[in-house]
Each structure stands twice: as C-alpha cells, then as structure tokens.
C-alpha cells in the first residue's frame, strides 16, 4: 500500500477515536513535520504549548517524535499523529521489533508491510475523565492532566486494529509542558486496565521536564502526582 493511501486510511480510522479534532482527518502522516504546539521539527524540550488543553489544538503530524532530555534525545521507534497539548511530545523508546512482539505481531508481519502507528490527543471524554479522577483520588493522587494514547496496527491490505494492551512493558516518554515541569513534582501515570483496575506507572527518569514510564496498557492516561 502506498504511503499516501496508508496515511489517509489511518486518518479515517482515527476520525472515530475518543477525542480527535475534525481537522486531523485530512492530515497525512508526514516525516519531519513542524508543529505549532511546542514540537518543532519533531523535537520538544518540555516547553508549554499555546492554548488550553480543553480547546482543540492545531493538527500535528509526525512520523518521528524526538524529545530532548537531560540525558540526550529520545526518538520514537514508531510514527503517528500528535495533537495533544497536555503533553508536548511523545516518544516510544521500545525498539519497534520488541514492540511488535509485545502486541502480537511477528517479524513476518512487519516484513509483509504491517505498520504500527500511535495517536496522542487530549482526552475530552467526560466519563473517561471522571473514572480516572475517581481512581486517582482513591490512590491518594492529584490529577495534573489527561491524555489519550492509542496504538494501531495497519496491514498492507488496509486492515486496521486498535491495540489496548501488550504482553510486555512498553517504554514511553512524555515531554511535560512548562506549567508541570517547573513544579518539580513527582509525577506518574495512571490508567485503568481491562479488568477495571487502576494501574500507576512511576516516572523512571530523573529529568523534571519529562515523564518516562513502562506500560502494558494503552488508551486513556492521566498524569498524577
């Protein structure tokens, strides 16, 4: 499948996602995209994005996100679309082959042209946010922001499947907006798994501008402290 066709298919599927802005449906998955929301040239350093996390951001496309950390750069192993303002950028640092294995893809699947793509947006679903808020309060945590991160596999024939969990931990780094980074709080990520249980994933890096965590769950996340 040609790249342009794959991009249009991916955008069409994302059009029915939890919080996707209508503008994104026409956006291709482009390499070296430039965003206006603190991710410039696919690089973010934790700077605060313009606008409220509750307003629809401009569509941002990128096949690779690179986040500048205190220990260097973290480059995502997969491409996707990033429209979130709750986090400035997202990078999956788990190697693509390992990620593929963890979500049920084989090397043969990859060689046959199956792609893995991410979609990161602000969570505007009231029910989802209420559930995360309740889980955070039950765990004695305070909510700092909501973000949705979905994973999809797309075969060469155009079959799109949403990934909600993995068999092995996947390492993800969020670049935090300045309003969070400057607090120096001990942030972590909370999600609700398929069994309805709250899962808290601690920050495993030492940079106040980033939040790196290991997860087996994908979808609605909340940043807590």
mmCIF file of C-alpha atoms in Angstrom:
data_model
loop_
_atom_site.group_PDB
_atom_site.id
_atom_site.type_symbol
_atom_site.label_atom_id
_atom_site.label_comp_id
_atom_site.label_asym_id
_atom_site.label_seq_id
_atom_site.Cartn_x
_atom_site.Cartn_y
_atom_site.Cartn_z
ATOM 1 C CA UNK A 1 0.000 0.000 0.000
ATOM 2 C CA UNK A 2 1.350 3.418 -0.942
ATOM 3 C CA UNK A 3 2.276 5.779 1.896
ATOM 4 C CA UNK A 4 -0.370 8.354 0.939
ATOM 5 C CA UNK A 5 -3.106 5.699 0.927
ATOM 6 C CA UNK A 6 -1.908 4.320 4.265
ATOM 7 C CA UNK A 7 -1.914 7.806 5.760
ATOM 8 C CA UNK A 8 -5.465 8.530 4.565
ATOM 9 C CA UNK A 9 -6.669 5.184 5.927
ATOM 10 C CA UNK A 10 -5.060 5.817 9.301
ATOM 11 C CA UNK A 11 -6.606 9.287 9.494
ATOM 12 C CA UNK A 12 -10.033 7.901 8.584
ATOM 13 C CA UNK A 13 -9.878 5.339 11.380
ATOM 14 C CA UNK A 14 -8.755 7.997 13.850
ATOM 15 C CA UNK A 15 -11.766 10.102 12.909
ATOM 16 C CA UNK A 16 -13.873 7.901 15.185
ATOM 17 C CA UNK A 17 -11.384 7.958 18.084
ATOM 18 C CA UNK A 18 -12.195 9.331 21.514
ATOM 19 C CA UNK A 19 -11.116 12.951 21.102
ATOM 20 C CA UNK A 20 -9.837 13.520 17.578
ATOM 21 C CA UNK A 21 -10.375 17.012 16.103
ATOM 22 C CA UNK A 22 -12.150 17.010 12.744
ATOM 23 C CA UNK A 23 -9.172 18.751 11.112
ATOM 24 C CA UNK A 24 -6.947 15.725 11.597
ATOM 25 C CA UNK A 25 -8.933 13.515 9.227
ATOM 26 C CA UNK A 26 -7.288 15.159 6.249
ATOM 27 C CA UNK A 27 -3.777 15.198 7.681
ATOM 28 C CA UNK A 28 -1.154 12.755 6.336
ATOM 29 C CA UNK A 29 1.446 11.015 8.454
ATOM 30 C CA UNK A 30 4.424 13.057 7.330
ATOM 31 C CA UNK A 31 8.090 12.812 8.199
ATOM 32 C CA UNK A 32 9.824 15.889 9.638
ATOM 33 C CA UNK A 33 6.517 17.666 10.274
ATOM 34 C CA UNK A 34 6.589 21.004 12.064
ATOM 35 C CA UNK A 35 4.012 21.775 14.736
ATOM 36 C CA UNK A 36 2.916 24.948 16.410
ATOM 37 C CA UNK A 37 2.406 23.270 19.778
ATOM 38 C CA UNK A 38 5.930 23.163 21.255
ATOM 39 C CA UNK A 39 7.029 20.342 18.961
ATOM 40 C CA UNK A 40 9.143 21.912 16.266
ATOM 41 C CA UNK A 41 10.930 19.740 13.737
ATOM 42 C CA UNK A 42 9.704 16.743 15.745
ATOM 43 C CA UNK A 43 11.709 17.938 18.728
ATOM 44 C CA UNK A 44 10.321 19.012 22.089
ATOM 45 C CA UNK A 45 12.081 20.144 25.224
ATOM 46 C CA UNK A 46 9.146 20.236 27.623
ATOM 47 C CA UNK A 47 8.090 23.800 26.766
ATOM 48 C CA UNK A 48 4.488 24.822 27.417
ATOM 49 C CA UNK A 49 2.243 24.644 24.387
ATOM 50 C CA UNK A 50 -0.010 27.505 23.427
ATOM 51 C CA UNK A 51 -3.715 27.282 24.245
ATOM 52 C CA UNK A 52 -5.723 25.406 26.822
ATOM 53 C CA UNK A 53 -5.761 21.620 26.944
ATOM 54 C CA UNK A 54 -9.537 21.860 26.723
ATOM 55 C CA UNK A 55 -9.510 23.657 23.351
ATOM 56 C CA UNK A 56 -8.981 21.871 20.050
ATOM 57 C CA UNK A 57 -5.292 22.167 19.092
ATOM 58 C CA UNK A 58 -3.980 22.509 15.588
ATOM 59 C CA UNK A 59 -3.367 19.147 13.936
ATOM 60 C CA UNK A 60 0.204 17.975 14.299
ATOM 61 C CA UNK A 61 1.586 15.124 12.238
ATOM 62 C CA UNK A 62 4.889 13.380 12.706
ATOM 63 C CA UNK A 63 6.380 10.041 11.789
ATOM 64 C CA UNK A 64 9.023 10.508 14.473
ATOM 65 C CA UNK A 65 8.975 12.471 17.725
ATOM 66 C CA UNK A 66 12.293 13.282 19.348
ATOM 67 C CA UNK A 67 12.298 14.558 22.926
ATOM 68 C CA UNK A 68 15.279 16.380 24.382
ATOM 69 C CA UNK A 69 16.040 15.134 27.888
ATOM 70 C CA UNK A 70 18.786 15.761 30.403
ATOM 71 C CA UNK A 71 20.463 12.600 29.156
ATOM 72 C CA UNK A 72 20.201 13.301 25.431
ATOM 73 C CA UNK A 73 17.475 12.684 22.887
ATOM 74 C CA UNK A 74 14.746 10.048 22.905
ATOM 75 C CA UNK A 75 13.499 9.226 19.411
ATOM 76 C CA UNK A 76 10.262 7.340 18.924
ATOM 77 C CA UNK A 77 10.521 3.951 17.255
ATOM 78 C CA UNK A 78 7.113 4.380 15.587
ATOM 79 C CA UNK A 79 5.300 7.123 13.716
ATOM 80 C CA UNK A 80 1.892 8.590 14.279
ATOM 81 C CA UNK A 81 -0.151 11.709 14.894
ATOM 82 C CA UNK A 82 0.204 14.032 17.885
ATOM 83 C CA UNK A 83 -2.428 16.692 18.651
ATOM 84 C CA UNK A 84 -2.194 16.767 22.451
ATOM 85 C CA UNK A 85 -1.436 19.868 24.455
ATOM 86 C CA UNK A 86 -1.498 18.082 27.837
ATOM 87 C CA UNK A 87 1.949 16.770 26.853
ATOM 88 C CA UNK A 88 4.259 18.497 24.390
ATOM 89 C CA UNK A 89 5.530 15.377 22.646
ATOM 90 C CA UNK A 90 5.561 11.604 22.961
ATOM 91 C CA UNK A 91 8.266 9.081 22.145
ATOM 92 C CA UNK A 92 8.076 5.285 22.285
ATOM 93 C CA UNK A 93 11.619 4.158 23.062
ATOM 94 C CA UNK A 94 10.948 0.411 22.986
ATOM 95 C CA UNK A 95 12.525 -0.877 19.742
ATOM 96 C CA UNK A 96 9.954 -1.468 17.014
ATOM 97 C CA UNK A 97 10.673 -5.201 16.803
ATOM 98 C CA UNK A 98 10.191 -5.611 20.562
ATOM 99 C CA UNK A 99 7.025 -3.523 20.483
ATOM 100 C CA UNK A 100 5.667 -5.575 17.599
ATOM 101 C CA UNK A 101 6.278 -8.814 19.502
ATOM 102 C CA UNK A 102 4.632 -7.385 22.642
ATOM 103 C CA UNK A 103 1.420 -6.545 20.744
ATOM 104 C CA UNK A 104 1.217 -9.849 18.875
ATOM 105 C CA UNK A 105 2.975 -9.066 15.581
ATOM 106 C CA UNK A 106 5.648 -11.306 14.140
ATOM 107 C CA UNK A 107 8.720 -10.409 12.123
ATOM 108 C CA UNK A 108 6.869 -11.840 9.135
ATOM 109 C CA UNK A 109 4.023 -9.375 9.759
ATOM 110 C CA UNK A 110 6.464 -6.471 9.702
ATOM 111 C CA UNK A 111 8.165 -7.754 6.573
ATOM 112 C CA UNK A 112 4.752 -8.112 4.943
ATOM 113 C CA UNK A 113 4.204 -4.394 5.439
ATOM 114 C CA UNK A 114 2.226 -4.153 8.683
ATOM 115 C CA UNK A 115 2.772 -0.790 10.373
ATOM 116 C CA UNK A 116 2.405 0.335 13.982
ATOM 117 C CA UNK A 117 1.115 3.859 14.498
ATOM 118 C CA UNK A 118 0.279 5.992 17.542
ATOM 119 C CA UNK A 119 -2.330 8.681 18.072
ATOM 120 C CA UNK A 120 -1.889 11.064 21.001
ATOM 121 C CA UNK A 121 -4.591 13.614 21.849
ATOM 122 C CA UNK A 122 -6.124 15.441 24.798
ATOM 123 C CA UNK A 123 -8.887 13.468 26.500
ATOM 124 C CA UNK A 124 -12.182 15.369 26.348
ATOM 125 C CA UNK A 125 -14.483 12.472 27.211
ATOM 126 C CA UNK A 126 -16.271 13.364 30.467
ATOM 127 C CA UNK A 127 -16.997 9.772 31.511
ATOM 128 C CA UNK A 128 -13.422 8.669 30.942
ATOM 129 C CA UNK A 129 -12.013 11.637 32.821
ATOM 130 C CA UNK A 130 -14.434 11.097 35.712
ATOM 131 C CA UNK A 131 -13.333 7.460 36.033
ATOM 132 C CA UNK A 132 -9.672 8.460 36.013
ATOM 133 C CA UNK A 133 -10.319 11.229 38.537
ATOM 134 C CA UNK A 134 -12.026 8.772 40.887
ATOM 135 C CA UNK A 135 -9.191 6.265 40.512
ATOM 136 C CA UNK A 136 -6.624 8.969 41.214
ATOM 137 C CA UNK A 137 -8.454 10.126 44.347
ATOM 138 C CA UNK A 138 -8.753 6.541 45.580
ATOM 139 C CA UNK A 139 -4.989 6.199 45.198
ATOM 140 C CA UNK A 140 -4.369 9.464 47.037
ATOM 141 C CA UNK A 141 -3.177 11.214 43.883
ATOM 142 C CA UNK A 142 -3.932 14.614 42.353
ATOM 143 C CA UNK A 143 -4.690 14.886 38.627
ATOM 144 C CA UNK A 144 -2.386 17.179 36.636
ATOM 145 C CA UNK A 145 -3.660 16.389 33.140
ATOM 146 C CA UNK A 146 -5.407 13.932 30.846
ATOM 147 C CA UNK A 147 -4.001 12.483 27.625
ATOM 148 C CA UNK A 148 -5.095 9.709 25.296
ATOM 149 C CA UNK A 149 -2.510 7.468 23.632
ATOM 150 C CA UNK A 150 -3.821 4.857 21.229
ATOM 151 C CA UNK A 151 -1.821 2.336 19.240
ATOM 152 C CA UNK A 152 -2.951 0.865 15.925
ATOM 153 C CA UNK A 153 -1.640 -1.784 13.572
ATOM 154 C CA UNK A 154 -2.282 -1.343 9.856
ATOM 155 C CA UNK A 155 -1.671 -4.188 7.421
ATOM 156 C CA UNK A 156 -0.585 -3.702 3.834
ATOM 157 C CA UNK A 157 -4.134 -4.636 2.794
ATOM 158 C CA UNK A 158 -5.539 -1.870 4.980
ATOM 159 C CA UNK A 159 -6.823 -3.860 7.949
ATOM 160 C CA UNK A 160 -6.655 -1.560 10.976
ATOM 161 C CA UNK A 161 -6.680 -2.911 14.544
ATOM 162 C CA UNK A 162 -6.604 -0.959 17.784
ATOM 163 C CA UNK A 163 -4.121 -2.140 20.418
ATOM 164 C CA UNK A 164 -5.291 -1.808 24.023
ATOM 165 C CA UNK A 165 -2.639 -3.858 25.824
ATOM 166 C CA UNK A 166 0.746 -5.526 25.403
ATOM 167 C CA UNK A 167 2.262 -8.670 26.863
ATOM 168 C CA UNK A 168 5.496 -6.890 27.809
ATOM 169 C CA UNK A 169 6.091 -3.366 29.142
ATOM 170 C CA UNK A 170 6.464 -0.626 26.543
ATOM 171 C CA UNK A 171 8.580 2.397 27.457
ATOM 172 C CA UNK A 172 7.035 5.790 26.687
ATOM 173 C CA UNK A 173 8.359 9.288 27.342
ATOM 174 C CA UNK A 174 6.155 12.380 27.584
ATOM 175 C CA UNK A 175 7.645 15.868 27.290
ATOM 176 C CA UNK A 176 5.873 17.845 30.005
ATOM 177 C CA UNK A 177 4.529 21.363 29.459
ATOM 178 C CA UNK A 178 6.330 24.118 31.384
ATOM 179 C CA UNK A 179 3.458 24.542 33.855
ATOM 180 C CA UNK A 180 4.113 20.987 35.075
ATOM 181 C CA UNK A 181 7.872 20.803 34.603
ATOM 182 C CA UNK A 182 8.536 23.868 36.763
ATOM 183 C CA UNK A 183 6.737 22.333 39.754
ATOM 184 C CA UNK A 184 9.355 19.577 40.179
ATOM 185 C CA UNK A 185 6.551 17.327 41.407
ATOM 186 C CA UNK A 186 6.920 13.547 41.471
ATOM 187 C CA UNK A 187 4.679 12.726 38.509
ATOM 188 C CA UNK A 188 3.415 9.323 37.466
ATOM 189 C CA UNK A 189 0.850 7.998 35.000
ATOM 190 C CA UNK A 190 -2.424 6.345 35.966
ATOM 191 C CA UNK A 191 -4.539 4.172 33.675
ATOM 192 C CA UNK A 192 -7.427 1.744 34.093
ATOM 193 C CA UNK A 193 -6.795 -1.744 32.715
ATOM 194 C CA UNK A 194 -9.194 -4.163 31.010
ATOM 195 C CA UNK A 195 -10.247 -5.530 34.419
ATOM 196 C CA UNK A 196 -11.226 -2.066 35.624
ATOM 197 C CA UNK A 197 -8.267 -1.815 37.992
ATOM 198 C CA UNK A 198 -6.198 1.344 38.370
ATOM 199 C CA UNK A 199 -2.578 0.937 37.304
ATOM 200 C CA UNK A 200 0.003 3.518 38.393
ATOM 201 C CA UNK A 201 3.226 3.739 36.405
ATOM 202 C CA UNK A 202 6.048 5.644 38.060
ATOM 203 C CA UNK A 203 8.458 8.010 36.339
ATOM 204 C CA UNK A 204 11.729 6.166 35.683
ATOM 205 C CA UNK A 205 13.812 9.135 34.525
ATOM 206 C CA UNK A 206 15.329 11.981 36.542
ATOM 207 C CA UNK A 207 14.532 14.889 34.210
ATOM 208 C CA UNK A 208 11.857 17.231 35.584
ATOM 209 C CA UNK A 209 10.832 18.158 32.028
ATOM 210 C CA UNK A 210 9.941 14.600 31.024
ATOM 211 C CA UNK A 211 7.932 11.669 32.325
ATOM 212 C CA UNK A 212 9.134 8.214 31.288
ATOM 213 C CA UNK A 213 7.095 5.158 32.226
ATOM 214 C CA UNK A 214 6.612 1.499 31.358
ATOM 215 C CA UNK A 215 3.118 0.378 30.454
ATOM 216 C CA UNK A 216 1.182 -2.643 29.256
ATOM 217 C CA UNK A 217 -1.998 -0.563 28.888
ATOM 218 C CA UNK A 218 -2.851 1.966 26.158
ATOM 219 C CA UNK A 219 -5.680 4.437 25.804
ATOM 220 C CA UNK A 220 -6.777 6.983 28.413
ATOM 221 C CA UNK A 221 -3.994 8.145 30.732
ATOM 222 C CA UNK A 222 -3.941 10.739 33.471
ATOM 223 C CA UNK A 223 -0.808 12.411 34.775
ATOM 224 C CA UNK A 224 -0.871 12.450 38.570
ATOM 225 C CA UNK A 225 1.310 13.424 41.499
#
